[in-house]
Coordinates of C-alpha atoms in Angstrom, one line a residue:
M98 CA 0.0 0.0 0.0
K99 CA 1.0 3.6 -0.4
Y100 CA 1.5 5.9 2.6
Y101 CA 2.2 9.7 2.6
L102 CA 3.5 11.1 5.9
I103 CA 4.0 14.7 6.9
A104 CA 6.1 15.9 9.8
G105 CA 7.5 19.4 10.1
E106 CA 9.8 19.3 13.1
A107 CA 12.6 17.2 14.6
S108 CA 10.3 15.6 17.2
G109 CA 7.9 14.6 14.4
D110 CA 10.8 13.1 12.4
L111 CA 11.6 10.9 15.4
Q112 CA 8.1 9.7 15.9
G113 CA 7.5 9.4 12.2
S114 CA 10.6 7.2 11.8
N115 CA 9.3 4.7 14.3
L116 CA 6.0 4.7 12.6
V117 CA 7.6 4.0 9.2
K118 CA 9.5 1.0 10.7
E119 CA 6.3 -0.4 12.2
L120 CA 4.4 0.1 8.9
R121 CA 7.1 -1.7 7.0
R122 CA 7.0 -4.6 9.5
R123 CA 3.3 -5.0 8.8
D124 CA 3.3 -4.3 5.1
A125 CA 6.3 -5.7 3.1
E126 CA 5.2 -3.8 0.0
A127 CA 4.8 -0.5 1.7
D128 CA 5.6 2.5 -0.5
I129 CA 6.1 5.4 1.9
R130 CA 6.7 9.0 0.9
C131 CA 7.3 11.7 3.5
W132 CA 8.0 15.2 4.6
G133 CA 10.3 14.9 7.6
G134 CA 14.0 14.4 8.2
D135 CA 17.0 12.1 8.2
L136 CA 15.4 9.6 10.6
M137 CA 12.3 9.0 8.5
E138 CA 14.5 8.7 5.4
G139 CA 16.8 6.3 7.2
A140 CA 13.8 4.2 8.3
G141 CA 12.9 3.6 4.6
A142 CA 10.7 6.5 3.5
T143 CA 11.3 8.6 0.4
L144 CA 12.1 12.1 1.7
V145 CA 10.4 14.9 -0.3
K146 CA 11.0 17.9 2.0
H147 CA 13.3 18.3 5.0
Y148 CA 11.8 19.8 8.2
R149 CA 14.7 22.3 8.4
D150 CA 13.0 24.1 5.4
L151 CA 9.6 24.1 7.2
A152 CA 10.2 25.0 10.8
F153 CA 9.0 28.6 11.4
M154 CA 8.0 29.4 15.0
G155 CA 6.1 32.3 16.5
F156 CA 3.5 34.6 15.0
V157 CA 5.9 37.2 13.6
E158 CA 8.2 34.6 12.1
V159 CA 5.3 32.8 10.4
L160 CA 4.0 36.1 8.8
M161 CA 7.5 36.9 7.6
N162 CA 7.7 33.5 5.8
L163 CA 4.1 33.3 4.7
R164 CA 5.0 33.2 1.0
T165 CA 7.3 30.3 1.5
I166 CA 4.7 28.4 3.5
L167 CA 2.1 28.9 0.9
R168 CA 4.5 27.7 -1.8
N169 CA 5.2 24.6 0.2
L170 CA 1.5 24.0 0.7
D171 CA 0.9 24.1 -3.1
F172 CA 3.8 21.8 -3.8
C173 CA 2.6 19.4 -1.1
K174 CA -0.9 19.1 -2.7
Q175 CA 0.6 18.5 -6.1
D176 CA 3.0 15.8 -4.8
I177 CA 0.2 14.0 -2.9
T178 CA -2.0 14.1 -6.0
A179 CA 0.8 12.6 -8.1
F180 CA 1.6 9.9 -5.5
A181 CA -2.0 8.9 -4.9
P182 CA -1.6 7.4 -1.5
D183 CA -4.0 5.0 0.2
V184 CA -3.7 7.0 3.4
L185 CA -2.3 10.4 4.4
V186 CA -0.7 10.4 7.9
L187 CA -0.2 13.9 9.5
I188 CA 2.2 14.2 12.5
D189 CA 1.5 17.2 14.7
Y190 CA 2.6 20.4 12.9
P191 CA -1.0 21.7 12.9
G192 CA -0.7 25.1 11.1
F193 CA 0.4 23.3 7.9
N194 CA -1.1 19.8 8.4
L195 CA -4.7 20.9 9.1
R196 CA -4.7 22.8 5.8
V197 CA -3.5 19.7 4.0
A198 CA -6.1 17.6 5.8
E199 CA -9.0 19.9 4.7
W200 CA -7.8 19.7 1.1
A201 CA -7.2 15.9 1.3
K202 CA -10.7 15.3 2.6
Q203 CA -12.1 17.1 -0.4
Q204 CA -10.1 14.9 -2.7
G205 CA -11.4 11.7 -1.0
I206 CA -8.1 10.8 0.6
R207 CA -8.3 9.0 3.9
V208 CA -6.6 11.0 6.7
V209 CA -5.0 9.8 10.0
Y210 CA -3.7 12.5 12.4
Y211 CA -0.9 11.1 14.7
I212 CA 0.0 13.2 17.7
S213 CA -2.8 15.7 18.2
P214 CA -2.3 19.5 17.8
Q215 CA -2.4 21.1 21.3
V216 CA -6.0 22.3 20.8
W217 CA -6.5 22.0 24.5
A218 CA -4.0 24.8 25.0
W219 CA -5.2 27.3 22.3
K220 CA -7.3 27.5 19.2
E221 CA -9.8 24.9 20.6
S222 CA -12.1 25.8 17.7
R223 CA -9.8 23.8 15.5
V224 CA -11.5 20.7 16.8
K225 CA -14.5 21.5 14.6
K226 CA -12.3 21.2 11.5
I227 CA -10.5 18.1 12.9
R228 CA -13.8 16.3 13.3
Q229 CA -14.8 17.1 9.7
V230 CA -11.5 16.3 7.9
V231 CA -9.7 13.6 10.0
D232 CA -10.8 10.0 9.7
K233 CA -8.8 8.9 12.8
M234 CA -7.1 10.9 15.5
L235 CA -4.3 9.1 17.5
V236 CA -3.3 10.9 20.7
I237 CA -0.3 10.3 22.8
L238 CA -1.0 12.2 26.0
P239 CA -3.1 10.5 28.7
F240 CA -5.5 13.3 29.3
E241 CA -6.3 14.0 25.6
K242 CA -8.8 11.1 25.1
G243 CA -11.0 12.3 27.9
W244 CA -10.6 15.9 26.8
Y245 CA -11.8 15.2 23.3
R246 CA -14.6 13.0 24.5
D247 CA -16.0 15.2 27.3
R248 CA -15.7 18.6 25.6
W249 CA -16.3 17.7 21.9
Q250 CA -17.9 14.2 21.9
F251 CA -15.1 13.1 19.6
N252 CA -13.8 9.6 19.9
V253 CA -10.0 9.5 19.6
E254 CA -7.6 6.7 20.3
F255 CA -4.9 6.9 22.9
V256 CA -1.9 4.8 21.8
G257 CA 0.5 5.7 24.5
H258 CA 3.6 7.9 24.2
P259 CA 6.2 6.7 21.6
L260 CA 9.1 8.2 23.5
T261 CA 8.8 5.8 26.4
Q262 CA 9.8 2.9 24.1
V263 CA 12.4 4.9 22.2
V264 CA 14.2 5.9 25.4
N265 CA 13.9 2.5 27.0
E266 CA 15.4 0.8 23.9
F267 CA 18.2 3.4 23.8
L268 CA 19.2 2.9 27.4
E269 CA 19.2 -0.9 27.0
G270 CA 21.9 -0.7 24.3
F271 CA 23.7 2.4 25.5
R272 CA 27.5 2.2 25.9
P273 CA 29.2 5.6 26.4
E274 CA 31.7 6.5 23.7
V275 CA 32.8 9.7 25.6
E276 CA 33.9 9.7 29.3
Y277 CA 33.5 13.1 30.9
L278 CA 35.9 14.1 33.7
K279 CA 33.2 16.1 35.6
P280 CA 29.5 15.6 36.2
V281 CA 27.6 16.8 33.1
I282 CA 25.1 19.5 32.7
A283 CA 23.3 19.1 29.4
L284 CA 22.1 22.2 27.5
L285 CA 19.2 21.5 25.1
P286 CA 18.4 24.8 23.4
G287 CA 16.2 23.4 20.7
S288 CA 16.4 22.6 17.0
R289 CA 15.3 25.8 15.3
K290 CA 17.9 28.4 14.5
Q291 CA 15.9 31.3 15.9
E292 CA 15.2 29.7 19.3
V293 CA 18.7 28.5 19.8
A294 CA 20.1 32.0 19.0
V295 CA 17.9 33.4 21.8
K296 CA 18.1 30.7 24.5
L297 CA 21.6 29.2 24.2
P298 CA 23.4 32.4 25.3
V299 CA 21.3 32.6 28.5
M300 CA 22.1 28.9 29.2
L301 CA 25.8 29.3 28.6
E302 CA 26.1 32.1 31.1
A303 CA 25.3 29.5 33.8
A304 CA 28.5 27.6 33.0
K305 CA 30.5 30.4 34.7
A306 CA 28.9 29.7 38.1
F307 CA 29.4 26.0 38.2
P308 CA 33.1 25.2 37.6
D309 CA 32.9 21.7 39.1
Y310 CA 30.5 20.6 36.3
Q311 CA 31.1 20.0 32.6
F312 CA 28.5 21.9 30.5
V313 CA 27.8 20.2 27.1
V314 CA 25.5 21.6 24.4
A315 CA 23.3 19.3 22.3
K316 CA 23.6 20.5 18.8
A317 CA 20.7 19.9 16.5
A318 CA 21.3 17.8 13.4
S319 CA 19.5 20.4 11.2
L320 CA 21.9 23.3 12.1
D321 CA 25.4 23.8 10.8
E322 CA 28.6 24.0 12.9
A323 CA 29.4 27.6 11.9
F324 CA 26.2 28.8 13.5
Y325 CA 27.1 27.2 16.9
Q326 CA 30.8 28.3 16.7
D327 CA 29.7 31.9 16.8
L328 CA 27.7 31.3 20.0
L329 CA 30.2 29.1 21.7
K330 CA 33.5 31.0 21.0
A331 CA 33.2 33.0 24.2
Y332 CA 32.9 29.8 26.3
P333 CA 36.0 27.7 25.7
G334 CA 35.3 25.3 28.6
V335 CA 31.9 24.3 27.2
L336 CA 31.8 21.2 25.1
S337 CA 29.3 20.1 22.5
V338 CA 27.9 17.1 20.7
H339 CA 26.2 16.9 17.3
N340 CA 23.0 14.9 16.9
E341 CA 23.9 12.9 20.1
T342 CA 21.2 14.3 22.5
Y343 CA 20.3 10.9 24.0
A344 CA 23.9 9.9 24.6
L345 CA 24.3 13.2 26.4
L346 CA 21.2 12.8 28.5
A347 CA 22.2 9.3 29.5
Q348 CA 25.2 10.7 31.2
A349 CA 23.8 14.0 32.5
T350 CA 23.4 15.0 36.1
A351 CA 21.1 17.9 35.3
A352 CA 19.9 19.8 32.3
L353 CA 18.7 23.2 31.0
V354 CA 16.0 22.5 28.4
T355 CA 13.9 24.4 26.0
S356 CA 10.2 23.9 26.2
G357 CA 8.6 21.2 24.0
T358 CA 9.3 17.5 23.5
A359 CA 12.8 17.8 24.9
T360 CA 11.4 18.3 28.4
L361 CA 9.6 15.0 28.2
E362 CA 12.7 13.2 26.8
T363 CA 14.8 14.6 29.7
A364 CA 12.3 13.4 32.2
L365 CA 12.2 9.9 30.7
F366 CA 16.0 9.8 31.1
G367 CA 15.5 10.7 34.8
V368 CA 17.5 13.9 34.5
P369 CA 16.5 16.8 36.8
Q370 CA 15.9 19.9 34.6
V371 CA 15.1 23.6 34.5
V372 CA 12.9 24.6 31.6
C373 CA 13.9 27.7 29.7
Y374 CA 11.6 29.5 27.2
K375 CA 12.3 32.8 25.5
G376 CA 11.0 34.1 22.1
S377 CA 10.4 37.4 20.3
N378 CA 8.6 39.8 22.6
I379 CA 5.7 40.3 20.1
S380 CA 5.2 36.6 19.6
Y381 CA 5.2 36.1 23.4
Q382 CA 2.7 38.9 24.1
I383 CA 0.3 37.4 21.5
A384 CA 0.7 33.9 22.8
K385 CA 0.2 35.0 26.4
R386 CA -3.2 36.3 25.5
L387 CA -4.3 33.3 23.5
V388 CA -2.8 30.2 25.3
R389 CA -4.9 28.9 28.2
I390 CA -2.6 26.4 30.0
K391 CA -0.9 26.6 33.4
Y392 CA 2.4 25.2 32.2
I393 CA 4.6 25.3 29.1
S394 CA 6.5 22.0 29.7
L395 CA 4.9 18.7 28.8
V396 CA 6.2 17.2 32.1
N397 CA 4.1 19.7 34.2
L398 CA 1.2 19.6 31.8
I399 CA 0.8 15.8 32.0
M400 CA 1.3 15.7 35.8
D401 CA -0.8 18.9 36.3
K402 CA 1.6 20.3 38.8
P403 CA 5.0 22.1 38.8
V404 CA 7.3 19.0 38.8
V405 CA 10.1 21.1 37.1
T406 CA 10.8 24.8 37.3
E407 CA 9.8 26.9 34.2
L408 CA 11.6 30.2 33.4
I409 CA 9.6 32.0 30.8
Q410 CA 10.5 35.1 28.8
G411 CA 11.7 37.8 31.2
E412 CA 12.3 35.2 33.9
C413 CA 14.6 33.3 31.6
N414 CA 17.8 35.3 32.4
P415 CA 21.2 34.2 33.6
A416 CA 20.7 35.0 37.3
N417 CA 17.5 32.9 37.5
V418 CA 18.9 30.1 35.5
K419 CA 21.9 29.9 37.9
R420 CA 19.7 30.0 40.9
E421 CA 17.3 27.3 39.8
L422 CA 20.1 25.0 38.5
G423 CA 21.8 25.4 41.8
A424 CA 18.6 24.4 43.6
I425 CA 18.3 21.1 41.8
L426 CA 22.0 20.3 42.2
N427 CA 22.2 21.0 45.9
D428 CA 18.8 20.1 47.4
P429 CA 18.5 16.3 48.0
A430 CA 14.8 16.6 49.0
R431 CA 14.0 18.5 45.8
L432 CA 15.9 15.9 43.7
A433 CA 14.1 13.0 45.4
Q434 CA 10.7 14.6 44.7
I435 CA 11.6 15.1 41.0
K436 CA 12.6 11.5 40.7
D437 CA 9.4 10.3 42.3
D438 CA 7.3 12.5 39.9
Y439 CA 9.3 11.3 36.9
Y440 CA 8.5 7.7 37.8
E441 CA 4.8 8.4 38.1
L442 CA 4.9 10.3 34.7
K443 CA 6.5 7.3 33.0
Q444 CA 3.8 5.0 34.3
L445 CA 1.1 7.3 32.9
L446 CA 2.7 7.4 29.5
Q447 CA 3.2 3.7 29.2
Q448 CA -0.5 2.8 29.7
G449 CA -1.1 2.6 26.0
G450 CA 1.7 0.0 25.3
N451 CA 3.9 0.2 22.2
A452 CA 2.7 3.5 20.7
S453 CA 4.4 3.2 17.3
A454 CA 3.0 -0.3 16.8
K455 CA -0.5 0.6 17.8
A456 CA -0.4 3.7 15.6
A457 CA 0.8 1.6 12.6
E458 CA -2.1 -0.8 13.1
A459 CA -4.6 2.1 13.2
V460 CA -3.1 3.6 10.0
L461 CA -3.3 0.2 8.2
E462 CA -7.0 -0.1 9.2
V463 CA -7.8 3.3 7.8
A464 CA -5.8 2.6 4.7
K465 CA -7.9 -0.5 4.1
G466 CA -11.1 1.3 4.9
K467 CA -11.6 -0.7 8.2
E468 CA -11.2 2.1 10.7
R469 CA -12.7 1.5 14.1

């Protein structure tokens, strides 16, 4: 059968790659075409567009790149039409993917949405469109199934969170290739150029206050070395790894992490963290008026309490980062509470079982016209 997958970010590339593997296990003749990244391509999909050419964050940034986004949308529709898939699988990335879903429904193409847009945080009205244009919604956060059912009478399927299996499998086979001489503080500033440029300098300042720790930056696969060199040249004692975030987290004592999927990955590795978010002031002011959630990190959202400290916008400054990092390094009671909360979080996320396998089974059912 023919499958067309669209992911627009690094996290979507990871989840998409595992879905590709599971689809190929179940369908030896699978022909899979995708928008994503190196991981999806490596899993056996034909890569059409790389997410590094798609990742625009923030209201201002999207407006500045609107012409490019619209060109990508037109090209995507043409490519799907030429490929004629049995099913279209959309992975998060809602601003783009919901437009594709609406068009695909009009063309009679079956649509599966894997990893729900965060409609419970903002733009809840999107659910009306989702119900009309998506044949099957697969969610990965425990509270989402009840939220869709109770607020919108929409039956979605909880498949579990795919990261639990990904992290477990990595740790089972992990053998460190690098031995650090000091305890490690991991810096995870994100995968988009604009967010790294804003957040990494703030994180790097903390290195000066903790000489007994080795600070290591996790460089994104999608960004080139020259970009990082400019940011790191004033911090000769700080090391970096390229596209080796999991190996870094497996050896980290603590971490400074940008908001998003990385906060959840860090928690699943059991690493105490401080969450750092900072964007353009205009985008932040708009978002603050639209978003209706108490927390920005997935860890706190899922647990519905402040498991990890969040430093947002103006609070994300060197002095606060140093203070909060010191708190998790030097307070045994705080560390113990974080570890307990991480354990409970992992149990919640594992309830659905093997998420990638369950998602692949659901995609196959829709492709064959046998959706539940």
